[in-house]
mmCIF file of C-alpha atoms and ligand atoms in Angstrom:
data_model
loop_
_atom_site.group_PDB
_atom_site.id
_atom_site.type_symbol
_atom_site.label_atom_id
_atom_site.label_comp_id
_atom_site.label_asym_id
_atom_site.label_seq_id
_atom_site.Cartn_x
_atom_site.Cartn_y
_atom_site.Cartn_z
ATOM 1 C CA MET L 1 -0.076 -0.037 0.194
ATOM 2 C CA PRO L 2 1.818 4.015 -0.613
ATOM 3 C CA LYS L 3 2.478 5.575 1.977
ATOM 4 C CA LEU L 4 -0.450 7.726 3.585
ATOM 5 C CA ASN L 5 0.855 11.146 4.095
ATOM 6 C CA ILE L 6 -2.230 12.602 6.376
ATOM 7 C CA HIS L 7 -2.563 16.486 7.296
ATOM 8 C CA PRO L 8 -1.419 17.423 10.523
ATOM 9 C CA ALA L 9 -3.808 19.809 10.953
ATOM 10 C CA ILE L 10 -6.277 16.646 9.935
ATOM 11 C CA ALA L 11 -4.738 13.970 12.143
ATOM 12 C CA LYS L 12 -4.955 16.136 15.128
ATOM 13 C CA LEU L 13 -8.975 15.577 14.918
ATOM 14 C CA GLU L 14 -8.623 11.440 13.382
ATOM 15 C CA LYS L 15 -11.193 10.520 16.192
ATOM 16 C CA ARG L 16 -13.277 12.489 16.393
ATOM 17 C CA ILE L 17 -14.074 13.078 12.396
ATOM 18 C CA ILE L 18 -14.573 9.246 13.822
ATOM 19 C CA ALA L 19 -16.841 9.715 15.781
ATOM 20 C CA LEU L 20 -18.768 12.345 13.436
ATOM 21 C CA ARG L 21 -18.986 9.559 11.525
ATOM 22 C CA ARG L 22 -20.571 7.389 13.252
ATOM 23 C CA HIS L 23 -22.233 9.890 14.722
ATOM 24 C CA PHE L 24 -24.196 10.142 11.281
ATOM 25 C CA HIS L 25 -24.169 6.401 11.041
ATOM 26 C CA GLN L 26 -26.937 5.533 13.516
ATOM 27 C CA HIS L 27 -28.376 9.042 12.879
ATOM 28 C CA PRO L 28 -29.840 8.422 8.982
ATOM 29 C CA GLU L 29 -32.573 10.890 7.976
ATOM 30 C CA LEU L 30 -33.882 10.071 4.389
ATOM 31 C CA SER L 31 -33.606 13.055 1.000
ATOM 32 C CA PHE L 32 -35.405 16.486 1.934
ATOM 33 C CA GLN L 33 -35.526 15.258 5.863
ATOM 34 C CA GLU L 34 -32.228 15.719 7.193
ATOM 35 C CA THR L 35 -33.751 18.193 9.459
ATOM 36 C CA GLU L 36 -31.765 15.998 13.273
ATOM 37 C CA THR L 37 -28.864 16.128 10.800
ATOM 38 C CA ALA L 38 -28.428 19.270 10.442
ATOM 39 C CA GLN L 39 -29.130 19.792 13.713
ATOM 40 C CA SER L 40 -25.612 18.012 14.008
ATOM 41 C CA ILE L 41 -24.685 20.070 11.857
ATOM 42 C CA LEU L 42 -25.610 23.162 13.532
ATOM 43 C CA ALA L 43 -24.676 22.205 16.825
ATOM 44 C CA GLU L 44 -20.463 21.491 15.374
ATOM 45 C CA LEU L 45 -20.379 25.054 13.971
ATOM 46 C CA LYS L 46 -22.076 26.672 16.510
ATOM 47 C CA GLY L 47 -19.641 29.085 18.808
ATOM 48 C CA LEU L 48 -17.750 29.275 15.449
ATOM 49 C CA ASN L 49 -16.151 32.204 13.895
ATOM 50 C CA LEU L 50 -18.533 31.328 10.869
ATOM 51 C CA GLU L 51 -21.381 33.023 8.518
ATOM 52 C CA VAL L 52 -23.965 30.432 8.231
ATOM 53 C CA ARG L 53 -27.305 30.089 6.070
ATOM 54 C CA HIS L 54 -30.094 27.552 7.048
ATOM 55 C CA PRO L 55 -31.970 25.614 6.003
ATOM 56 C CA VAL L 56 -31.305 26.439 3.008
ATOM 57 C CA ALA L 57 -32.734 24.025 0.578
ATOM 58 C CA ARG L 58 -35.132 23.377 2.269
ATOM 59 C CA THR L 59 -32.355 21.012 5.137
ATOM 60 C CA GLY L 60 -29.359 21.898 3.859
ATOM 61 C CA ILE L 61 -26.597 24.447 5.426
ATOM 62 C CA VAL L 62 -23.914 26.784 4.135
ATOM 63 C CA ALA L 63 -21.450 28.304 6.129
ATOM 64 C CA VAL L 64 -18.469 30.555 5.073
ATOM 65 C CA LEU L 65 -15.345 31.254 6.694
ATOM 66 C CA ARG L 66 -13.450 34.710 6.211
ATOM 67 C CA ASN L 67 -9.218 35.183 6.314
ATOM 68 C CA GLY L 68 -8.377 37.926 4.700
ATOM 69 C CA ASN L 69 -8.757 38.562 0.806
ATOM 70 C CA GLY L 70 -8.292 36.580 -1.672
ATOM 71 C CA PRO L 71 -10.775 34.420 -3.912
ATOM 72 C CA CYS L 72 -13.678 32.182 -2.233
ATOM 73 C CA ILE L 73 -13.678 28.280 -3.001
ATOM 74 C CA ALA L 74 -16.722 26.081 -1.855
ATOM 75 C CA LEU L 75 -15.867 22.089 -0.597
ATOM 76 C CA ARG L 76 -19.262 20.617 -0.826
ATOM 77 C CA ALA L 77 -20.443 16.986 0.579
ATOM 78 C CA ASP L 78 -24.188 14.900 0.153
ATOM 79 C CA MET L 79 -26.230 14.946 3.799
ATOM 80 C CA ASP L 80 -28.959 12.122 3.183
ATOM 81 C CA ALA L 81 -29.071 8.449 3.295
ATOM 82 C CA LEU L 82 -30.963 5.273 2.123
ATOM 83 C CA PRO L 83 -34.675 3.304 2.547
ATOM 84 C CA ILE L 84 -32.713 0.200 3.302
ATOM 85 C CA GLN L 85 -33.455 -1.905 6.395
ATOM 86 C CA GLU L 86 -29.229 -2.129 7.625
ATOM 87 C CA THR L 87 -27.704 -5.462 8.416
ATOM 88 C CA GLY L 88 -25.394 -6.623 10.512
ATOM 89 C CA ASP L 89 -24.183 -5.543 13.892
ATOM 90 C CA ARG L 90 -22.416 -2.075 14.028
ATOM 91 C CA PRO L 91 -21.840 -0.895 17.506
ATOM 92 C CA TYR L 92 -22.948 2.641 15.521
ATOM 93 C CA LYS L 93 -25.984 1.057 13.652
ATOM 94 C CA SER L 94 -28.547 2.938 12.604
ATOM 95 C CA VAL L 95 -31.138 3.712 15.546
ATOM 96 C CA ASN L 96 -33.852 4.432 12.181
ATOM 97 C CA ASP L 97 -35.795 2.162 10.988
ATOM 98 C CA GLY L 98 -35.527 0.388 7.075
ATOM 99 C CA VAL L 99 -33.106 4.149 7.218
ATOM 100 C CA MET L 100 -29.370 3.971 6.532
ATOM 101 C CA HIS L 101 -26.763 5.391 5.354
ATOM 102 C CA ALA L 102 -25.416 3.233 2.893
ATOM 103 C CA CYS L 103 -23.740 5.151 0.187
ATOM 104 C CA GLY L 104 -20.781 7.166 2.842
ATOM 105 C CA HIS L 105 -22.773 10.512 2.943
ATOM 106 C CA ASP L 106 -21.593 9.933 6.514
ATOM 107 C CA GLY L 107 -18.819 9.987 6.356
ATOM 108 C CA HIS L 108 -18.995 12.576 3.193
ATOM 109 C CA LEU L 109 -19.985 14.601 6.401
ATOM 110 C CA ALA L 110 -17.154 13.906 9.355
ATOM 111 C CA ILE L 111 -14.737 14.643 5.679
ATOM 112 C CA LEU L 112 -15.927 18.379 5.606
ATOM 113 C CA LEU L 113 -16.711 18.729 8.980
ATOM 114 C CA GLY L 114 -13.425 17.427 9.612
ATOM 115 C CA THR L 115 -11.965 20.583 6.498
ATOM 116 C CA LEU L 116 -14.019 23.001 8.664
ATOM 117 C CA LEU L 117 -12.737 22.400 11.514
ATOM 118 C CA ALA L 118 -9.013 21.478 10.931
ATOM 119 C CA LEU L 119 -9.352 25.121 8.729
ATOM 120 C CA GLU L 120 -10.975 26.872 11.496
ATOM 121 C CA ASN L 121 -8.829 26.499 13.481
ATOM 122 C CA SER L 122 -5.091 27.089 10.810
ATOM 123 C CA ARG L 123 -5.564 30.072 9.382
ATOM 124 C CA ASP L 124 -2.174 30.955 8.696
ATOM 125 C CA LEU L 125 -2.685 28.169 6.196
ATOM 126 C CA TRP L 126 -4.433 29.817 3.468
ATOM 127 C CA ARG L 127 -5.845 33.231 3.029
ATOM 128 C CA GLY L 128 -9.432 34.560 1.295
ATOM 129 C CA THR L 129 -12.890 32.219 1.613
ATOM 130 C CA LEU L 130 -14.439 29.174 2.726
ATOM 131 C CA LYS L 131 -17.570 27.991 1.615
ATOM 132 C CA PHE L 132 -18.462 24.629 2.808
ATOM 133 C CA ILE L 133 -21.814 23.369 1.676
ATOM 134 C CA PHE L 134 -24.211 20.937 3.197
ATOM 135 C CA GLN L 135 -26.243 19.742 0.682
ATOM 136 C CA PRO L 136 -29.384 17.328 1.742
ATOM 137 C CA ALA L 137 -30.796 14.777 -1.751
ATOM 138 C CA GLU L 138 -28.373 13.386 -3.479
ATOM 139 C CA GLU L 139 -30.202 9.973 -3.465
ATOM 140 C CA GLY L 140 -32.426 10.985 -6.879
ATOM 141 C CA PRO L 141 -34.895 14.299 -5.540
ATOM 142 C CA ALA L 142 -31.259 16.635 -6.596
ATOM 143 C CA GLY L 143 -30.655 19.008 -4.041
ATOM 144 C CA ALA L 144 -27.995 20.390 -5.512
ATOM 145 C CA ARG L 145 -30.450 21.921 -8.222
ATOM 146 C CA TYR L 146 -32.128 23.841 -5.493
ATOM 147 C CA MET L 147 -28.856 25.231 -3.645
ATOM 148 C CA VAL L 148 -27.708 26.214 -7.086
ATOM 149 C CA GLU L 149 -31.297 28.119 -7.931
ATOM 150 C CA GLU L 150 -31.035 29.470 -3.656
ATOM 151 C CA GLY L 151 -27.551 31.758 -4.771
ATOM 152 C CA VAL L 152 -25.479 28.566 -2.453
ATOM 153 C CA LEU L 153 -23.384 29.769 -5.193
ATOM 154 C CA LYS L 154 -22.841 33.537 -4.989
ATOM 155 C CA GLU L 155 -22.221 36.496 -2.935
ATOM 156 C CA PRO L 156 -19.686 35.440 -2.317
ATOM 157 C CA LYS L 157 -18.884 34.582 -5.758
ATOM 158 C CA VAL L 158 -17.665 30.578 -5.403
ATOM 159 C CA ARG L 159 -14.469 30.555 -8.003
ATOM 160 C CA ALA L 160 -14.212 27.304 -8.343
ATOM 161 C CA ILE L 161 -15.961 24.264 -5.926
ATOM 162 C CA PHE L 162 -14.455 20.627 -4.849
ATOM 163 C CA GLY L 163 -16.183 17.690 -3.519
ATOM 164 C CA LEU L 164 -16.016 13.510 -3.089
ATOM 165 C CA HIS L 165 -17.117 10.196 -2.429
ATOM 166 C CA LEU L 166 -16.185 8.079 -0.983
ATOM 167 C CA TRP L 167 -15.630 4.092 -2.618
ATOM 168 C CA ASN L 168 -15.587 1.201 -2.395
ATOM 169 C CA TYR L 169 -14.743 0.442 -6.148
ATOM 170 C CA GLN L 170 -11.216 1.467 -4.660
ATOM 171 C CA ASP L 171 -8.598 0.299 -2.824
ATOM 172 C CA PHE L 172 -8.279 2.348 0.199
ATOM 173 C CA GLY L 173 -5.023 4.647 -0.008
ATOM 174 C CA THR L 174 -5.782 4.939 -3.931
ATOM 175 C CA ILE L 175 -7.560 8.158 -4.497
ATOM 176 C CA GLY L 176 -9.331 8.760 -8.238
ATOM 177 C CA VAL L 177 -9.213 11.442 -10.164
ATOM 178 C CA LYS L 178 -9.753 12.459 -14.015
ATOM 179 C CA ALA L 179 -10.847 15.139 -15.791
ATOM 180 C CA GLY L 180 -13.667 15.652 -18.208
ATOM 181 C CA ALA L 181 -16.852 12.805 -16.982
ATOM 182 C CA VAL L 182 -16.986 11.021 -13.976
ATOM 183 C CA MET L 183 -20.015 10.308 -13.885
ATOM 184 C CA ALA L 184 -22.801 10.418 -16.493
ATOM 185 C CA ALA L 185 -26.015 11.641 -17.014
ATOM 186 C CA ALA L 186 -28.944 10.284 -15.162
ATOM 187 C CA ASP L 187 -32.919 10.035 -17.219
ATOM 188 C CA ARG L 188 -35.517 7.730 -16.545
ATOM 189 C CA PHE L 189 -38.734 7.205 -19.589
ATOM 190 C CA THR L 190 -42.203 6.155 -19.306
ATOM 191 C CA ILE L 191 -43.690 4.015 -21.602
ATOM 192 C CA THR L 192 -46.913 4.078 -22.285
ATOM 193 C CA VAL L 193 -48.077 1.637 -25.765
ATOM 194 C CA ARG L 194 -51.530 1.760 -26.033
ATOM 195 C CA GLY L 195 -52.794 -0.971 -28.314
ATOM 196 C CA LYS L 196 -56.494 -2.690 -28.554
ATOM 197 C CA GLY L 197 -57.025 -5.725 -26.572
ATOM 198 C CA GLY L 198 -59.255 -8.983 -27.915
ATOM 199 C CA HIS L 199 -59.300 -12.484 -27.064
ATOM 200 C CA GLY L 200 -55.970 -14.434 -27.046
ATOM 201 C CA ALA L 201 -56.899 -17.266 -29.396
ATOM 202 C CA MET L 202 -58.803 -14.205 -32.582
ATOM 203 C CA PRO L 203 -55.817 -11.070 -32.393
ATOM 204 C CA GLN L 204 -57.333 -10.254 -36.154
ATOM 205 C CA GLY L 205 -58.824 -6.900 -35.730
ATOM 206 C CA THR L 206 -56.872 -7.004 -32.234
ATOM 207 C CA VAL L 207 -53.894 -4.642 -32.316
ATOM 208 C CA ASP L 208 -51.128 -6.507 -29.148
ATOM 209 C CA ALA L 209 -50.142 -4.157 -26.188
ATOM 210 C CA VAL L 210 -47.594 -6.994 -25.377
ATOM 211 C CA ILE L 211 -46.073 -7.250 -29.193
ATOM 212 C CA VAL L 212 -45.742 -4.559 -29.645
ATOM 213 C CA ALA L 213 -43.177 -3.832 -26.382
ATOM 214 C CA ALA L 214 -40.853 -6.608 -26.736
ATOM 215 C CA GLN L 215 -41.183 -5.130 -30.054
ATOM 216 C CA LEU L 216 -39.819 -1.877 -28.398
ATOM 217 C CA VAL L 217 -36.964 -3.545 -25.947
ATOM 218 C CA MET L 218 -35.657 -5.371 -28.797
ATOM 219 C CA SER L 219 -35.275 -1.818 -31.296
ATOM 220 C CA LEU L 220 -33.977 0.822 -27.877
ATOM 221 C CA GLN L 221 -31.023 -2.006 -27.139
ATOM 222 C CA SER L 222 -30.238 -0.762 -31.185
ATOM 223 C CA ILE L 223 -29.089 2.939 -30.022
ATOM 224 C CA VAL L 224 -25.751 2.089 -28.467
ATOM 225 C CA SER L 225 -24.591 -0.740 -30.413
ATOM 226 C CA ARG L 226 -26.152 0.871 -33.549
ATOM 227 C CA ASN L 227 -26.542 5.063 -33.309
ATOM 228 C CA LEU L 228 -24.572 6.003 -31.025
ATOM 229 C CA ASN L 229 -19.778 5.892 -31.179
ATOM 230 C CA PRO L 230 -18.637 2.840 -30.170
ATOM 231 C CA LEU L 231 -16.112 5.155 -28.682
ATOM 232 C CA GLU L 232 -18.333 6.668 -26.139
ATOM 233 C CA SER L 233 -20.385 5.346 -23.559
ATOM 234 C CA GLY L 234 -24.351 5.475 -23.234
ATOM 235 C CA VAL L 235 -26.863 2.328 -21.780
ATOM 236 C CA VAL L 236 -30.490 1.821 -22.246
ATOM 237 C CA THR L 237 -32.428 0.070 -19.480
ATOM 238 C CA VAL L 238 -36.123 -1.623 -19.464
ATOM 239 C CA GLY L 239 -36.463 -2.452 -15.231
ATOM 240 C CA GLN L 240 -39.962 -2.454 -15.513
ATOM 241 C CA ILE L 241 -42.737 -4.553 -17.581
ATOM 242 C CA HIS L 242 -45.828 -4.650 -16.969
ATOM 243 C CA GLY L 243 -49.315 -5.140 -18.708
ATOM 244 C CA GLY L 244 -51.835 -7.656 -19.527
ATOM 245 C CA ASP L 245 -54.665 -9.417 -17.499
ATOM 246 C CA ASN L 246 -54.339 -13.306 -19.195
ATOM 247 C CA PHE L 247 -52.982 -15.992 -20.223
ATOM 248 C CA ASN L 248 -55.633 -15.842 -22.917
ATOM 249 C CA ILE L 249 -56.747 -11.954 -22.923
ATOM 250 C CA ILE L 250 -54.984 -9.743 -25.738
ATOM 251 C CA ALA L 251 -53.146 -6.982 -23.839
ATOM 252 C CA ASP L 252 -54.464 -3.779 -24.795
ATOM 253 C CA GLU L 253 -52.151 -1.837 -22.252
ATOM 254 C CA VAL L 254 -48.239 -2.101 -21.175
ATOM 255 C CA THR L 255 -46.633 0.859 -19.967
ATOM 256 C CA LEU L 256 -42.088 -0.344 -19.737
ATOM 257 C CA THR L 257 -40.169 1.980 -17.445
ATOM 258 C CA GLY L 258 -35.924 2.628 -17.998
ATOM 259 C CA THR L 259 -32.492 4.597 -17.217
ATOM 260 C CA ALA L 260 -31.248 6.143 -19.934
ATOM 261 C CA ARG L 261 -27.084 7.189 -19.503
ATOM 262 C CA ALA L 262 -24.521 8.950 -21.120
ATOM 263 C CA TYR L 263 -21.334 10.482 -20.018
ATOM 264 C CA ARG L 264 -21.556 13.337 -22.301
ATOM 265 C CA GLU L 265 -24.652 15.430 -23.545
ATOM 266 C CA GLU L 266 -24.502 15.257 -27.439
ATOM 267 C CA ASP L 267 -24.711 10.972 -26.604
ATOM 268 C CA ARG L 268 -26.976 11.908 -24.424
ATOM 269 C CA GLN L 269 -29.366 14.094 -27.216
ATOM 270 C CA LEU L 270 -29.236 11.225 -29.445
ATOM 271 C CA ILE L 271 -30.096 8.337 -27.196
ATOM 272 C CA LYS L 272 -33.413 11.007 -26.543
ATOM 273 C CA SER L 273 -34.537 11.616 -29.906
ATOM 274 C CA ARG L 274 -33.108 7.843 -30.724
ATOM 275 C CA ILE L 275 -36.214 6.733 -28.586
ATOM 276 C CA LYS L 276 -38.473 9.214 -29.717
ATOM 277 C CA ALA L 277 -38.098 8.200 -33.901
ATOM 278 C CA ILE L 278 -38.042 4.438 -32.177
ATOM 279 C CA CYS L 279 -41.177 5.093 -30.210
ATOM 280 C CA ASP L 280 -43.282 6.990 -32.753
ATOM 281 C CA GLY L 281 -41.768 4.210 -35.669
ATOM 282 C CA THR L 282 -43.232 1.156 -33.891
ATOM 283 C CA ALA L 283 -46.713 2.355 -32.540
ATOM 284 C CA ALA L 284 -46.940 3.645 -36.857
ATOM 285 C CA SER L 285 -46.020 -0.064 -37.687
ATOM 286 C CA HIS L 286 -48.303 -2.058 -35.665
ATOM 287 C CA GLY L 287 -51.276 0.917 -35.632
ATOM 288 C CA ALA L 288 -50.851 1.426 -31.849
ATOM 289 C CA ALA L 289 -50.536 3.981 -29.989
ATOM 290 C CA ILE L 290 -47.041 5.375 -27.681
ATOM 291 C CA GLU L 291 -46.748 7.894 -25.477
ATOM 292 C CA LEU L 292 -42.960 8.808 -23.921
ATOM 293 C CA ASP L 293 -42.306 10.819 -20.927
ATOM 294 C CA TYR L 294 -38.839 11.847 -20.724
ATOM 295 C CA GLN L 295 -37.698 12.733 -17.925
ATOM 296 C CA ASP L 296 -33.880 14.503 -17.504
ATOM 297 C CA GLY L 297 -32.004 13.749 -14.430
ATOM 298 C CA TYR L 298 -28.744 14.665 -13.295
ATOM 299 C CA PRO L 299 -26.117 15.485 -15.884
ATOM 300 C CA PRO L 300 -22.606 14.241 -16.801
ATOM 301 C CA THR L 301 -20.595 15.033 -13.991
ATOM 302 C CA ILE L 302 -17.874 16.807 -15.275
ATOM 303 C CA ASN L 303 -14.024 17.482 -13.933
ATOM 304 C CA ASP L 304 -13.200 20.751 -15.197
ATOM 305 C CA PRO L 305 -9.686 19.828 -15.997
ATOM 306 C CA ALA L 306 -7.010 23.600 -14.299
ATOM 307 C CA MET L 307 -9.076 22.288 -11.514
ATOM 308 C CA THR L 308 -8.078 18.605 -11.412
ATOM 309 C CA GLU L 309 -4.674 19.486 -11.795
ATOM 310 C CA VAL L 310 -5.155 20.834 -8.684
ATOM 311 C CA ALA L 311 -6.665 18.137 -7.309
ATOM 312 C CA VAL L 312 -4.011 15.493 -9.049
ATOM 313 C CA GLN L 313 -1.399 17.346 -7.252
ATOM 314 C CA ALA L 314 -3.136 16.887 -3.959
ATOM 315 C CA ALA L 315 -3.128 13.156 -4.298
ATOM 316 C CA ARG L 316 -0.400 12.685 -5.719
ATOM 317 C CA GLN L 317 0.489 14.414 -2.102
ATOM 318 C CA VAL L 318 -1.700 12.861 0.451
ATOM 319 C CA VAL L 319 -1.177 8.905 -1.053
ATOM 320 C CA GLY L 320 1.778 8.554 -3.580
ATOM 321 C CA ASP L 321 0.953 6.209 -6.309
ATOM 322 C CA GLY L 322 -1.710 5.562 -4.931
ATOM 323 C CA ALA L 323 -3.456 8.357 -6.928
ATOM 324 C CA GLY L 324 -4.912 7.680 -10.063
ATOM 325 C CA ASP L 325 -7.655 6.905 -12.779
ATOM 326 C CA PRO L 326 -11.132 6.788 -10.360
ATOM 327 C CA PHE L 327 -13.329 2.687 -11.139
ATOM 328 C CA ARG L 328 -15.529 5.322 -13.251
ATOM 329 C CA SER L 329 -19.221 3.952 -13.831
ATOM 330 C CA MET L 330 -22.093 5.729 -15.544
ATOM 331 C CA GLY L 331 -24.106 6.053 -12.571
ATOM 332 C CA GLY L 332 -25.576 9.717 -11.740
ATOM 333 C CA GLU L 333 -24.605 12.726 -9.527
ATOM 334 C CA ASP L 334 -26.167 15.904 -8.503
ATOM 335 C CA MET L 335 -21.848 17.003 -8.529
ATOM 336 C CA ALA L 336 -22.784 17.595 -11.795
ATOM 337 C CA TYR L 337 -25.201 20.683 -10.789
ATOM 338 C CA PHE L 338 -21.637 22.793 -9.269
ATOM 339 C CA LEU L 339 -19.439 21.844 -11.862
ATOM 340 C CA GLN L 340 -22.267 23.328 -14.343
ATOM 341 C CA GLU L 341 -21.940 26.856 -13.224
ATOM 342 C CA VAL L 342 -18.043 27.114 -11.760
ATOM 343 C CA PRO L 343 -14.998 25.104 -12.225
ATOM 344 C CA GLY L 344 -14.144 22.409 -9.793
ATOM 345 C CA CYS L 345 -12.986 18.999 -9.180
ATOM 346 C CA PHE L 346 -15.376 15.546 -7.648
ATOM 347 C CA PHE L 347 -13.055 13.078 -6.965
ATOM 348 C CA PHE L 348 -13.176 9.964 -5.563
ATOM 349 C CA ILE L 349 -11.457 7.818 -2.382
ATOM 350 C CA GLY L 350 -10.566 4.740 -1.418
ATOM 351 C CA SER L 351 -12.604 3.343 1.075
ATOM 352 C CA ALA L 352 -12.793 -0.927 0.403
ATOM 353 C CA LYS L 353 -11.279 -3.040 3.885
ATOM 354 C CA PRO L 354 -8.579 -4.885 2.912
ATOM 355 C CA GLU L 355 -10.437 -7.907 4.232
ATOM 356 C CA HIS L 356 -13.333 -6.742 1.350
ATOM 357 C CA PRO L 357 -12.380 -7.228 -2.456
ATOM 358 C CA GLU L 358 -13.111 -3.989 -4.491
ATOM 359 C CA GLY L 359 -16.260 -3.562 -4.662
ATOM 360 C CA ALA L 360 -17.700 -6.503 -1.889
ATOM 361 C CA VAL L 361 -19.598 -4.416 -0.620
ATOM 362 C CA PRO L 362 -20.722 -1.742 -2.494
ATOM 363 C CA HIS L 363 -22.318 0.904 -2.060
ATOM 364 C CA HIS L 364 -26.622 1.059 -1.757
ATOM 365 C CA SER L 365 -26.573 -2.826 -0.144
ATOM 366 C CA SER L 366 -27.459 -3.055 3.208
ATOM 367 C CA HIS L 367 -24.717 -4.954 4.555
ATOM 368 C CA PHE L 368 -22.603 -1.201 3.163
ATOM 369 C CA ASP L 369 -18.509 -0.383 5.469
ATOM 370 C CA PHE L 370 -15.548 1.805 4.862
ATOM 371 C CA ASP L 371 -13.169 1.780 5.993
ATOM 372 C CA GLU L 372 -12.100 4.818 8.684
ATOM 373 C CA ARG L 373 -8.764 5.506 7.585
ATOM 374 C CA ALA L 374 -9.830 6.908 4.569
ATOM 375 C CA LEU L 375 -11.852 9.979 6.359
ATOM 376 C CA THR L 376 -8.058 11.498 7.168
ATOM 377 C CA VAL L 377 -7.373 11.157 3.538
ATOM 378 C CA GLY L 378 -10.946 12.411 2.412
ATOM 379 C CA ALA L 379 -10.488 15.740 4.491
ATOM 380 C CA SER L 380 -6.325 15.902 4.043
ATOM 381 C CA MET L 381 -7.145 16.254 0.281
ATOM 382 C CA PHE L 382 -10.081 19.334 1.179
ATOM 383 C CA VAL L 383 -7.421 20.798 2.852
ATOM 384 C CA GLU L 384 -3.467 20.182 0.793
ATOM 385 C CA ILE L 385 -6.879 21.956 -2.932
ATOM 386 C CA ILE L 386 -6.912 25.186 -0.679
ATOM 387 C CA GLN L 387 -3.262 25.820 0.378
ATOM 388 C CA ALA L 388 -3.030 24.703 -3.126
ATOM 389 C CA LEU L 389 -5.731 27.427 -4.701
ATOM 390 C CA LEU L 390 -5.142 30.109 -1.833
ATOM 391 C CA PRO L 391 -2.415 29.887 -0.721
ATOM 392 C CA PRO L 392 -1.925 32.183 2.490
ATOM 393 C CA SER L 393 1.324 34.917 1.023
ATOM 394 C CA GLY L 394 -1.335 34.993 -1.704
HETATM 395 ZN ZN1 ZN C 401 -25.717 7.148 -3.314
HETATM 396 ZN ZN1 ZN C 402 -23.823 8.959 -2.514
#
């Protein structure tokens, strides 16, 4: 394993950061319901020389720390947990039935708070303005979008923003940083096929919605295989099909739902327009009516090259040879909304425990857990980035 270089200002706070993580883990809350979480964060901020805004985007918090003249850099953590019943038996197991921090956002909160405490206490390390963003509702409802709409990136104007994800798909001791797209656009669609039902033995005069739906499923798979540049990435998944009433009745209505993913905005638009064309063409060829409801989800998460270089240097400082490309997926992340507005970088802190092979304890599973040593690695990254961008002499 590469030699770690935990920042001294963070190393001092390790116990506190771990305790904070366990507290958040024990008291998880769902998207836009993070009220107790917000109270815990506010309690930590009490007595510090900060400007605190709350509530922002319902349950979020923004804390601004000023230290002389200089630009404003933002650091962001997400706050929400998932509707999962935690399995396993840890002393800090979730006390909220059916709710669990199964993505690592408990760790992100502890990392951001630890960074805040360290930089508040070590003002000689940097000069300028820091904006700490505690963001609700990452797991679906796009809390980041509401924060942007409520002006979180203004007053003071944010020049660059950084965020991270603890990442069990990478070993502890690694940090994944890459310019360009690191998470996908994640859209959702619902297709309703309306045909004309009838007797299962007398198809004449009917329009079989099941046949139309079956053809749709197969045709949709041709978008990625035949329309998309094979050197680019995309996924079209039909996750649900519902329709029909009985084995001997020709169904008159079938509903399909699915998700479309892409890294590039132009590929996202291509996939979207092809889904529409396939729906229209299939409807015409079968004499059915097909309705497409396509909902844009999170945009792709795109890292700025210059800010990524700052993060790469920070990663080399913290984990040496452990710095490299991240494990990428077609998952979505609402950090994308911030990165659409200001340059920045979203990076990945390897958090797989040595006793578990990479990815063996996947995010969003009921037995999710990560290596808590990754917490000080993440906080050290934030401190190194701030020192690089806001040097005390600058
Ligand atoms: Zn998640
Ligand atoms: Zn997450």
